[in-house]
PDB file of N, CA and C in Angstrom:
ATOM      1  N   SER A   1       0.842  -1.185   0.000  1.00  0.00           N
ATOM      2  CA  SER A   1       0.000   0.000   0.000  1.00  0.00           C
ATOM      3  C   SER A   1       0.885   1.245   0.000  1.00  0.00           C
ATOM      4  N   TRP A   2       0.294   2.363  -0.388  1.00  0.00           N
ATOM      5  CA  TRP A   2       1.030   3.624  -0.400  1.00  0.00           C
ATOM      6  C   TRP A   2       0.072   4.757  -0.078  1.00  0.00           C
ATOM      7  N   GLU A   3       0.650   5.878   0.289  1.00  0.00           N
ATOM      8  CA  GLU A   3      -0.157   7.040   0.638  1.00  0.00           C
ATOM      9  C   GLU A   3      -0.681   7.707  -0.616  1.00  0.00           C
ATOM     10  N   LEU A   4      -1.851   8.277  -0.476  1.00  0.00           N
ATOM     11  CA  LEU A   4      -2.543   8.925  -1.578  1.00  0.00           C
ATOM     12  C   LEU A   4      -3.216  10.171  -1.021  1.00  0.00           C
ATOM     13  N   PRO A   5      -3.128  11.308  -1.688  1.00  0.00           N
ATOM     14  CA  PRO A   5      -3.825  12.496  -1.184  1.00  0.00           C
ATOM     15  C   PRO A   5      -5.324  12.220  -1.059  1.00  0.00           C
ATOM     16  N   ASP A   6      -5.916  12.652   0.049  1.00  0.00           N
ATOM     17  CA  ASP A   6      -7.337  12.404   0.307  1.00  0.00           C
ATOM     18  C   ASP A   6      -8.227  12.864  -0.839  1.00  0.00           C
ATOM     19  N   ALA A   7      -7.946  14.032  -1.378  1.00  0.00           N
ATOM     20  CA  ALA A   7      -8.786  14.573  -2.452  1.00  0.00           C
ATOM     21  C   ALA A   7      -8.769  13.684  -3.693  1.00  0.00           C
ATOM     22  N   VAL A   8      -7.642  13.047  -3.957  1.00  0.00           N
ATOM     23  CA  VAL A   8      -7.513  12.171  -5.123  1.00  0.00           C
ATOM     24  C   VAL A   8      -8.345  10.911  -4.918  1.00  0.00           C
ATOM     25  N   GLY A   9      -8.249  10.317  -3.736  1.00  0.00           N
ATOM     26  CA  GLY A   9      -9.041   9.127  -3.431  1.00  0.00           C
ATOM     27  C   GLY A   9     -10.524   9.418  -3.426  1.00  0.00           C
ATOM     28  N   LEU A  10     -10.907  10.557  -2.865  1.00  0.00           N
ATOM     29  CA  LEU A  10     -12.315  10.951  -2.838  1.00  0.00           C
ATOM     30  C   LEU A  10     -12.858  11.107  -4.251  1.00  0.00           C
ATOM     31  N   ARG A  11     -12.114  11.759  -5.094  1.00  0.00           N
ATOM     32  CA  ARG A  11     -12.539  11.970  -6.490  1.00  0.00           C
ATOM     33  C   ARG A  11     -12.742  10.632  -7.203  1.00  0.00           C
ATOM     34  N   MET A  12     -11.830   9.692  -6.978  1.00  0.00           N
ATOM     35  CA  MET A  12     -11.927   8.372  -7.595  1.00  0.00           C
ATOM     36  C   MET A  12     -13.182   7.639  -7.110  1.00  0.00           C
ATOM     37  N   MET A  13     -13.421   7.659  -5.817  1.00  0.00           N
ATOM     38  CA  MET A  13     -14.571   6.943  -5.266  1.00  0.00           C
ATOM     39  C   MET A  13     -15.901   7.597  -5.657  1.00  0.00           C
ATOM     40  N   GLU A  14     -15.938   8.905  -5.748  1.00  0.00           N
ATOM     41  CA  GLU A  14     -17.157   9.578  -6.202  1.00  0.00           C
ATOM     42  C   GLU A  14     -17.512   9.150  -7.619  1.00  0.00           C
ATOM     43  N   THR A  15     -16.510   9.087  -8.490  1.00  0.00           N
ATOM     44  CA  THR A  15     -16.740   8.668  -9.870  1.00  0.00           C
ATOM     45  C   THR A  15     -17.173   7.208  -9.917  1.00  0.00           C
ATOM     46  N   PHE A  16     -16.526   6.363  -9.141  1.00  0.00           N
ATOM     47  CA  PHE A  16     -16.863   4.939  -9.087  1.00  0.00           C
ATOM     48  C   PHE A  16     -18.296   4.724  -8.613  1.00  0.00           C
ATOM     49  N   TYR A  17     -18.660   5.327  -7.485  1.00  0.00           N
ATOM     50  CA  TYR A  17     -19.995   5.105  -6.931  1.00  0.00           C
ATOM     51  C   TYR A  17     -21.093   5.769  -7.751  1.00  0.00           C
ATOM     52  N   ALA A  18     -20.778   6.842  -8.441  1.00  0.00           N
ATOM     53  CA  ALA A  18     -21.760   7.445  -9.349  1.00  0.00           C
ATOM     54  C   ALA A  18     -22.099   6.465 -10.468  1.00  0.00           C
ATOM     55  N   ALA A  19     -21.094   5.800 -11.000  1.00  0.00           N
ATOM     56  CA  ALA A  19     -21.324   4.797 -12.042  1.00  0.00           C
ATOM     57  C   ALA A  19     -22.116   3.616 -11.487  1.00  0.00           C
ATOM     58  N   ARG A  20     -21.748   3.164 -10.293  1.00  0.00           N
ATOM     59  CA  ARG A  20     -22.467   2.038  -9.680  1.00  0.00           C
ATOM     60  C   ARG A  20     -23.932   2.383  -9.450  1.00  0.00           C
ATOM     61  N   SER A  21     -24.210   3.628  -9.054  1.00  0.00           N
ATOM     62  CA  SER A  21     -25.600   4.028  -8.797  1.00  0.00           C
ATOM     63  C   SER A  21     -26.423   4.080 -10.077  1.00  0.00           C
ATOM     64  N   ARG A  22     -25.753   4.178 -11.221  1.00  0.00           N
ATOM     65  CA  ARG A  22     -26.445   4.144 -12.513  1.00  0.00           C
ATOM     66  C   ARG A  22     -26.592   2.715 -13.032  1.00  0.00           C
ATOM     67  N   GLY A  23     -26.159   1.728 -12.236  1.00  0.00           N
ATOM     68  CA  GLY A  23     -26.302   0.340 -12.626  1.00  0.00           C
ATOM     69  C   GLY A  23     -25.130  -0.254 -13.369  1.00  0.00           C
ATOM     70  N   VAL A  24     -24.035   0.475 -13.453  1.00  0.00           N
ATOM     71  CA  VAL A  24     -22.835  -0.035 -14.124  1.00  0.00           C
ATOM     72  C   VAL A  24     -22.232  -1.130 -13.249  1.00  0.00           C
ATOM     73  N   GLY A  25     -21.753  -2.200 -13.868  1.00  0.00           N
ATOM     74  CA  GLY A  25     -21.139  -3.307 -13.139  1.00  0.00           C
ATOM     75  C   GLY A  25     -19.892  -2.879 -12.394  1.00  0.00           C
ATOM     76  N   LEU A  26     -19.503  -3.702 -11.433  1.00  0.00           N
ATOM     77  CA  LEU A  26     -18.376  -3.389 -10.568  1.00  0.00           C
ATOM     78  C   LEU A  26     -17.087  -3.128 -11.346  1.00  0.00           C
ATOM     79  N   SER A  27     -16.686  -4.074 -12.167  1.00  0.00           N
ATOM     80  CA  SER A  27     -15.435  -3.923 -12.922  1.00  0.00           C
ATOM     81  C   SER A  27     -15.496  -2.766 -13.899  1.00  0.00           C
ATOM     82  N   GLU A  28     -16.631  -2.608 -14.551  1.00  0.00           N
ATOM     83  CA  GLU A  28     -16.784  -1.524 -15.522  1.00  0.00           C
ATOM     84  C   GLU A  28     -16.744  -0.162 -14.840  1.00  0.00           C
ATOM     85  N   ALA A  29     -17.365  -0.065 -13.666  1.00  0.00           N
ATOM     86  CA  ALA A  29     -17.365   1.201 -12.916  1.00  0.00           C
ATOM     87  C   ALA A  29     -15.953   1.556 -12.462  1.00  0.00           C
ATOM     88  N   LEU A  30     -15.212   0.554 -12.012  1.00  0.00           N
ATOM     89  CA  LEU A  30     -13.839   0.806 -11.587  1.00  0.00           C
ATOM     90  C   LEU A  30     -12.985   1.245 -12.768  1.00  0.00           C
ATOM     91  N   ARG A  31     -13.128   0.553 -13.879  1.00  0.00           N
ATOM     92  CA  ARG A  31     -12.354   0.922 -15.069  1.00  0.00           C
ATOM     93  C   ARG A  31     -12.689   2.344 -15.522  1.00  0.00           C
ATOM     94  N   ALA A  32     -13.965   2.682 -15.535  1.00  0.00           N
ATOM     95  CA  ALA A  32     -14.380   4.025 -15.943  1.00  0.00           C
ATOM     96  C   ALA A  32     -13.802   5.081 -15.001  1.00  0.00           C
ATOM     97  N   ALA A  33     -13.809   4.804 -13.698  1.00  0.00           N
ATOM     98  CA  ALA A  33     -13.264   5.752 -12.724  1.00  0.00           C
ATOM     99  C   ALA A  33     -11.759   5.915 -12.922  1.00  0.00           C
ATOM    100  N   GLN A  34     -11.062   4.812 -13.171  1.00  0.00           N
ATOM    101  CA  GLN A  34      -9.619   4.896 -13.399  1.00  0.00           C
ATOM    102  C   GLN A  34      -9.305   5.682 -14.666  1.00  0.00           C
ATOM    103  N   LEU A  35     -10.034   5.417 -15.730  1.00  0.00           N
ATOM    104  CA  LEU A  35      -9.787   6.137 -16.982  1.00  0.00           C
ATOM    105  C   LEU A  35     -10.077   7.626 -16.848  1.00  0.00           C
ATOM    106  N   ARG A  36     -11.131   7.955 -16.121  1.00  0.00           N
ATOM    107  CA  ARG A  36     -11.441   9.373 -15.927  1.00  0.00           C
ATOM    108  C   ARG A  36     -10.363  10.045 -15.077  1.00  0.00           C
ATOM    109  N   GLN A  37      -9.927   9.358 -14.026  1.00  0.00           N
ATOM    110  CA  GLN A  37      -8.872   9.915 -13.174  1.00  0.00           C
ATOM    111  C   GLN A  37      -7.607  10.160 -13.997  1.00  0.00           C
ATOM    112  N   LEU A  38      -7.239   9.200 -14.817  1.00  0.00           N
ATOM    113  CA  LEU A  38      -6.053   9.337 -15.654  1.00  0.00           C
ATOM    114  C   LEU A  38      -6.207  10.502 -16.627  1.00  0.00           C
ATOM    115  N   ALA A  39      -7.359  10.603 -17.266  1.00  0.00           N
ATOM    116  CA  ALA A  39      -7.601  11.699 -18.208  1.00  0.00           C
ATOM    117  C   ALA A  39      -7.530  13.052 -17.504  1.00  0.00           C
ATOM    118  N   ASP A  40      -8.124  13.138 -16.313  1.00  0.00           N
ATOM    119  CA  ASP A  40      -8.095  14.399 -15.564  1.00  0.00           C
ATOM    120  C   ASP A  40      -6.679  14.754 -15.110  1.00  0.00           C
ATOM    121  N   LEU A  41      -5.910  13.752 -14.726  1.00  0.00           N
ATOM    122  CA  LEU A  41      -4.516  14.009 -14.351  1.00  0.00           C
ATOM    123  C   LEU A  41      -3.718  14.506 -15.551  1.00  0.00           C
ATOM    124  N   ARG A  42      -3.885  13.824 -16.687  1.00  0.00           N
ATOM    125  CA  ARG A  42      -3.153  14.233 -17.895  1.00  0.00           C
ATOM    126  C   ARG A  42      -3.518  15.638 -18.341  1.00  0.00           C
ATOM    127  N   ALA A  43      -4.759  16.037 -18.103  1.00  0.00           N
ATOM    128  CA  ALA A  43      -5.218  17.368 -18.501  1.00  0.00           C
ATOM    129  C   ALA A  43      -4.900  18.439 -17.457  1.00  0.00           C
ATOM    130  N   GLY A  44      -4.316  18.046 -16.340  1.00  0.00           N
ATOM    131  CA  GLY A  44      -3.972  19.013 -15.302  1.00  0.00           C
ATOM    132  C   GLY A  44      -5.146  19.491 -14.482  1.00  0.00           C
ATOM    133  N   ARG A  45      -6.244  18.713 -14.471  1.00  0.00           N
ATOM    134  CA  ARG A  45      -7.446  19.126 -13.746  1.00  0.00           C
ATOM    135  C   ARG A  45      -7.466  18.702 -12.284  1.00  0.00           C
ATOM    136  N   ILE A  46      -6.484  17.934 -11.851  1.00  0.00           N
ATOM    137  CA  ILE A  46      -6.401  17.537 -10.445  1.00  0.00           C
ATOM    138  C   ILE A  46      -5.181  18.234  -9.852  1.00  0.00           C
ATOM    139  N   THR A  47      -5.437  19.098  -8.890  1.00  0.00           N
ATOM    140  CA  THR A  47      -4.372  19.917  -8.319  1.00  0.00           C
ATOM    141  C   THR A  47      -4.341  19.793  -6.801  1.00  0.00           C
ATOM    142  N   MET A  48      -3.231  20.199  -6.247  1.00  0.00           N
ATOM    143  CA  MET A  48      -3.041  20.259  -4.792  1.00  0.00           C
ATOM    144  C   MET A  48      -2.436  21.611  -4.463  1.00  0.00           C
ATOM    145  N   ARG A  49      -2.714  22.078  -3.260  1.00  0.00           N
ATOM    146  CA  ARG A  49      -2.103  23.322  -2.796  1.00  0.00           C
ATOM    147  C   ARG A  49      -0.711  23.012  -2.259  1.00  0.00           C
ATOM    148  N   ALA A  50       0.248  23.814  -2.646  1.00  0.00           N
ATOM    149  CA  ALA A  50       1.618  23.733  -2.132  1.00  0.00           C
ATOM    150  C   ALA A  50       1.990  25.141  -1.688  1.00  0.00           C
ATOM    151  N   GLY A  51       1.788  25.406  -0.424  1.00  0.00           N
ATOM    152  CA  GLY A  51       1.990  26.767   0.065  1.00  0.00           C
ATOM    153  C   GLY A  51       0.912  27.662  -0.513  1.00  0.00           C
ATOM    154  N   THR A  52       1.333  28.664  -1.260  1.00  0.00           N
ATOM    155  CA  THR A  52       0.375  29.588  -1.862  1.00  0.00           C
ATOM    156  C   THR A  52       0.073  29.251  -3.314  1.00  0.00           C
ATOM    157  N   GLN A  53       0.681  28.181  -3.815  1.00  0.00           N
ATOM    158  CA  GLN A  53       0.499  27.817  -5.221  1.00  0.00           C
ATOM    159  C   GLN A  53      -0.396  26.592  -5.362  1.00  0.00           C
ATOM    160  N   SER A  54      -0.998  26.477  -6.529  1.00  0.00           N
ATOM    161  CA  SER A  54      -1.756  25.295  -6.891  1.00  0.00           C
ATOM    162  C   SER A  54      -0.921  24.522  -7.906  1.00  0.00           C
ATOM    163  N   VAL A  55      -0.675  23.245  -7.621  1.00  0.00           N
ATOM    164  CA  VAL A  55       0.211  22.438  -8.448  1.00  0.00           C
ATOM    165  C   VAL A  55      -0.573  21.273  -9.043  1.00  0.00           C
ATOM    166  N   ALA A  56      -0.497  21.105 -10.353  1.00  0.00           N
ATOM    167  CA  ALA A  56      -1.151  19.971 -11.012  1.00  0.00           C
ATOM    168  C   ALA A  56      -0.400  18.696 -10.651  1.00  0.00           C
ATOM    169  N   LEU A  57      -1.149  17.676 -10.305  1.00  0.00           N
ATOM    170  CA  LEU A  57      -0.533  16.392  -9.968  1.00  0.00           C
ATOM    171  C   LEU A  57      -0.159  15.642 -11.242  1.00  0.00           C
ATOM    172  N   PRO A  58       0.900  14.846 -11.185  1.00  0.00           N
ATOM    173  CA  PRO A  58       1.332  14.102 -12.373  1.00  0.00           C
ATOM    174  C   PRO A  58       0.412  12.919 -12.636  1.00  0.00           C
ATOM    175  N   ALA A  59       0.432  12.420 -13.846  1.00  0.00           N
ATOM    176  CA  ALA A  59      -0.412  11.284 -14.237  1.00  0.00           C
ATOM    177  C   ALA A  59       0.256   9.957 -13.871  1.00  0.00           C
ATOM    178  N   THR A  60       0.800   9.880 -12.698  1.00  0.00           N
ATOM    179  CA  THR A  60       1.458   8.674 -12.232  1.00  0.00           C
ATOM    180  C   THR A  60       0.437   7.584 -11.896  1.00  0.00           C
ATOM    181  N   PRO A  61       0.756   6.327 -12.169  1.00  0.00           N
ATOM    182  CA  PRO A  61      -0.152   5.234 -11.806  1.00  0.00           C
ATOM    183  C   PRO A  61      -0.432   5.164 -10.304  1.00  0.00           C
ATOM    184  N   LEU A  62       0.416   5.767  -9.486  1.00  0.00           N
ATOM    185  CA  LEU A  62       0.182   5.777  -8.041  1.00  0.00           C
ATOM    186  C   LEU A  62      -1.139   6.447  -7.683  1.00  0.00           C
ATOM    187  N   LEU A  63      -1.652   7.302  -8.570  1.00  0.00           N
ATOM    188  CA  LEU A  63      -2.872   8.051  -8.276  1.00  0.00           C
ATOM    189  C   LEU A  63      -4.126   7.479  -8.914  1.00  0.00           C
ATOM    190  N   TRP A  64      -4.000   6.385  -9.670  1.00  0.00           N
ATOM    191  CA  TRP A  64      -5.204   5.821 -10.287  1.00  0.00           C
ATOM    192  C   TRP A  64      -5.178   4.306 -10.453  1.00  0.00           C
ATOM    193  N   ALA A  65      -4.019   3.672 -10.483  1.00  0.00           N
ATOM    194  CA  ALA A  65      -3.945   2.248 -10.841  1.00  0.00           C
ATOM    195  C   ALA A  65      -4.028   1.287  -9.663  1.00  0.00           C
ATOM    196  N   GLY A  66      -3.952   1.763  -8.460  1.00  0.00           N
ATOM    197  CA  GLY A  66      -3.892   0.883  -7.304  1.00  0.00           C
ATOM    198  C   GLY A  66      -5.218   0.328  -6.836  1.00  0.00           C
ATOM    199  N   TYR A  67      -6.293   0.699  -7.460  1.00  0.00           N
ATOM    200  CA  TYR A  67      -7.618   0.232  -7.048  1.00  0.00           C
ATOM    201  C   TYR A  67      -7.925  -1.106  -7.703  1.00  0.00           C
ATOM    202  N   VAL A  68      -8.481  -2.031  -6.941  1.00  0.00           N
ATOM    203  CA  VAL A  68      -8.867  -3.337  -7.472  1.00  0.00           C
ATOM    204  C   VAL A  68     -10.269  -3.680  -6.993  1.00  0.00           C
ATOM    205  N   ALA A  69     -10.989  -4.406  -7.811  1.00  0.00           N
ATOM    206  CA  ALA A  69     -12.326  -4.886  -7.448  1.00  0.00           C
ATOM    207  C   ALA A  69     -12.179  -6.289  -6.864  1.00  0.00           C
ATOM    208  N   VAL A  70     -12.679  -6.474  -5.654  1.00  0.00           N
ATOM    209  CA  VAL A  70     -12.566  -7.749  -4.973  1.00  0.00           C
ATOM    210  C   VAL A  70     -13.966  -8.189  -4.538  1.00  0.00           C
ATOM    211  N   GLY A  71     -14.272  -9.439  -4.750  1.00  0.00           N
ATOM    212  CA  GLY A  71     -15.557  -9.960  -4.295  1.00  0.00           C
ATOM    213  C   GLY A  71     -16.392 -10.502  -5.416  1.00  0.00           C
ATOM    214  N   MET A  72     -17.645 -10.690  -5.144  1.00  0.00           N
ATOM    215  CA  MET A  72     -18.583 -11.238  -6.119  1.00  0.00           C
ATOM    216  C   MET A  72     -18.822 -10.236  -7.236  1.00  0.00           C
ATOM    217  N   PRO A  73     -18.924 -10.713  -8.466  1.00  0.00           N
ATOM    218  CA  PRO A  73     -19.187  -9.786  -9.581  1.00  0.00           C
ATOM    219  C   PRO A  73     -20.593  -9.235  -9.530  1.00  0.00           C
TER     220      PRO A  73
END
């Protein structure tokens, strides 16, 4: 496991559960959330405050690839 900024994890879970609430399957919802997170990172839409500046987070797999679906499909 590794540390992840709270805002990044929250954003991922909001996207995941929004898809699930629309009836999207578990694996598909997770994949959609990961792809959206990656796209938003690449576009510089996910930022963190660093002192007085806002810094775009990098599109590293540490911020989107570590999620796995476990359990019954």
